[in-house]
Amino acid sequence: IHDVKVDPSGYNIAHTAIALPPHNDFASYSWPPSVQALHMLVNQADGGESVIVDGWNVLRKLRDSYPGHFQALCEMPVPFREFDDDNETYAVAPLVRCDADGNIVSLRFSNQLMQTLDPGLPGVGEFYRAYHALCRLLTADEVKARFRLNGGDILIVAAHRVLHGREAFEAAGPRHLQDA
C-alpha cells in the first residue's frame, strides 16, 4: 500500500499537487502487478480529476499508423527505476509486450520512472521517435476519460492495459489516496 498525499519532502511527483500524465505505477518491477486499486480515502481538494487511458487502444492506433514505431517499442529494452530511503526497484524491459500471435499483453509506461537510454545503442534514435509519438497519443484529450474520485471511491484498473493520472489540484483541502 502506498499513501499518496501532498508532502513537500516526498520522493515522488505523486506527492505534489501538479498534474500527473497517464502512467503505470509499477514499471520498475520485474513483473508489474496486473491489477491496481486506487482508493480515495479523502478528497476535499478543488480539481485533481482522475484520468484513465486505454493504453492498448492507443497502441493499436500507433501500430496501424506507424508499424515501425510500434516495433521499436516492442524491441528496445528500457530501464525503469524507483527508489526512496528504504527501497529500490529496477527493471529493464520493452515498453510493449506482445504474445506469440502479436496480441498486446502489456504496456509499461512511466515517464517518471523511465531512465535514459545509452545514445550509442543501435536503434535508440528510432525508439525515441516512437516514444515521442506514443507520448503524444497517450496525452491527447480525446483518449482520456476524466472523473472525480470522492472520498470512499475505489478505482480498480487492469494495470498492464489502463494508464492512470490526474489533473492538477489546489492543495488547500485534504486529499489522501492509497494505491495497492
mmCIF file of C-alpha atoms in Angstrom, residues 109-177:
data_model
loop_
_atom_site.group_PDB
_atom_site.id
_atom_site.type_symbol
_atom_site.label_atom_id
_atom_site.label_comp_id
_atom_site.label_asym_id
_atom_site.label_seq_id
_atom_site.Cartn_x
_atom_site.Cartn_y
_atom_site.Cartn_z
ATOM 1 C CA PHE A 109 4.768 3.324 -19.358
ATOM 2 C CA SER A 110 6.044 5.740 -16.743
ATOM 3 C CA ASN A 111 7.940 8.829 -17.769
ATOM 4 C CA GLN A 112 8.567 9.412 -14.048
ATOM 5 C CA LEU A 113 10.440 6.095 -13.629
ATOM 6 C CA MET A 114 11.961 5.644 -17.089
ATOM 7 C CA GLN A 115 15.735 6.106 -17.157
ATOM 8 C CA THR A 116 17.739 7.452 -20.071
ATOM 9 C CA LEU A 117 18.999 5.102 -22.738
ATOM 10 C CA ASP A 118 22.586 4.922 -23.888
ATOM 11 C CA PRO A 119 22.632 7.141 -27.008
ATOM 12 C CA GLY A 120 25.086 4.725 -28.639
ATOM 13 C CA LEU A 121 22.667 1.790 -28.582
ATOM 14 C CA PRO A 122 21.570 0.587 -32.029
ATOM 15 C CA GLY A 123 18.014 1.760 -32.711
ATOM 16 C CA VAL A 124 17.899 4.330 -29.906
ATOM 17 C CA GLY A 125 17.007 7.180 -32.298
ATOM 18 C CA GLU A 126 14.067 5.217 -33.714
ATOM 19 C CA PHE A 127 12.994 4.276 -30.194
ATOM 20 C CA TYR A 128 12.879 7.913 -29.049
ATOM 21 C CA ARG A 129 10.921 8.919 -32.172
ATOM 22 C CA ALA A 130 8.468 6.109 -31.393
ATOM 23 C CA TYR A 131 8.341 7.088 -27.710
ATOM 24 C CA HIS A 132 7.587 10.699 -28.657
ATOM 25 C CA ALA A 133 4.740 9.571 -30.929
ATOM 26 C CA LEU A 134 3.351 7.321 -28.187
ATOM 27 C CA CYS A 135 3.535 10.129 -25.603
ATOM 28 C CA ARG A 136 1.601 12.462 -27.905
ATOM 29 C CA LEU A 137 -1.106 9.840 -28.430
ATOM 30 C CA LEU A 138 -1.393 8.911 -24.734
ATOM 31 C CA THR A 139 -1.760 12.531 -23.631
ATOM 32 C CA ALA A 140 -4.272 13.602 -26.305
ATOM 33 C CA ASP A 141 -7.549 14.805 -24.804
ATOM 34 C CA GLU A 142 -9.655 12.501 -26.988
ATOM 35 C CA VAL A 143 -8.214 9.313 -25.414
ATOM 36 C CA LYS A 144 -8.674 10.412 -21.798
ATOM 37 C CA ALA A 145 -11.636 9.644 -19.567
ATOM 38 C CA ARG A 146 -11.867 12.151 -16.701
ATOM 39 C CA PHE A 147 -13.869 11.897 -13.492
ATOM 40 C CA ARG A 148 -13.662 12.831 -9.846
ATOM 41 C CA LEU A 149 -12.821 10.240 -7.209
ATOM 42 C CA ASN A 150 -14.597 11.230 -3.993
ATOM 43 C CA GLY A 151 -13.771 10.023 -0.508
ATOM 44 C CA GLY A 152 -14.625 6.314 -0.306
ATOM 45 C CA ASP A 153 -14.415 5.679 -4.065
ATOM 46 C CA ILE A 154 -12.132 2.914 -5.358
ATOM 47 C CA LEU A 155 -10.887 2.732 -8.933
ATOM 48 C CA ILE A 156 -9.690 -0.720 -9.975
ATOM 49 C CA VAL A 157 -7.666 -0.909 -13.191
ATOM 50 C CA ALA A 158 -6.129 -3.623 -15.347
ATOM 51 C CA ALA A 159 -2.640 -2.257 -14.733
ATOM 52 C CA HIS A 160 -0.970 -3.796 -17.813
ATOM 53 C CA ARG A 161 -3.517 -2.043 -20.023
ATOM 54 C CA VAL A 162 -5.009 1.024 -18.335
ATOM 55 C CA LEU A 163 -2.876 4.058 -17.559
ATOM 56 C CA HIS A 164 -3.978 6.468 -14.856
ATOM 57 C CA GLY A 165 -3.120 10.026 -13.914
ATOM 58 C CA ARG A 166 -4.693 13.147 -12.525
ATOM 59 C CA GLU A 167 -5.246 16.796 -13.247
ATOM 60 C CA ALA A 168 -3.599 19.417 -11.030
ATOM 61 C CA PHE A 169 -5.408 20.344 -7.829
ATOM 62 C CA GLU A 170 -5.456 23.015 -5.149
ATOM 63 C CA ALA A 171 -3.776 21.610 -2.053
ATOM 64 C CA ALA A 172 -5.904 23.753 0.302
ATOM 65 C CA GLY A 173 -8.211 20.828 1.226
ATOM 66 C CA PRO A 174 -7.116 17.339 2.306
ATOM 67 C CA ARG A 175 -6.616 14.703 -0.411
ATOM 68 C CA HIS A 176 -5.433 11.206 0.502
ATOM 69 C CA LEU A 177 -5.290 8.306 -1.937
#
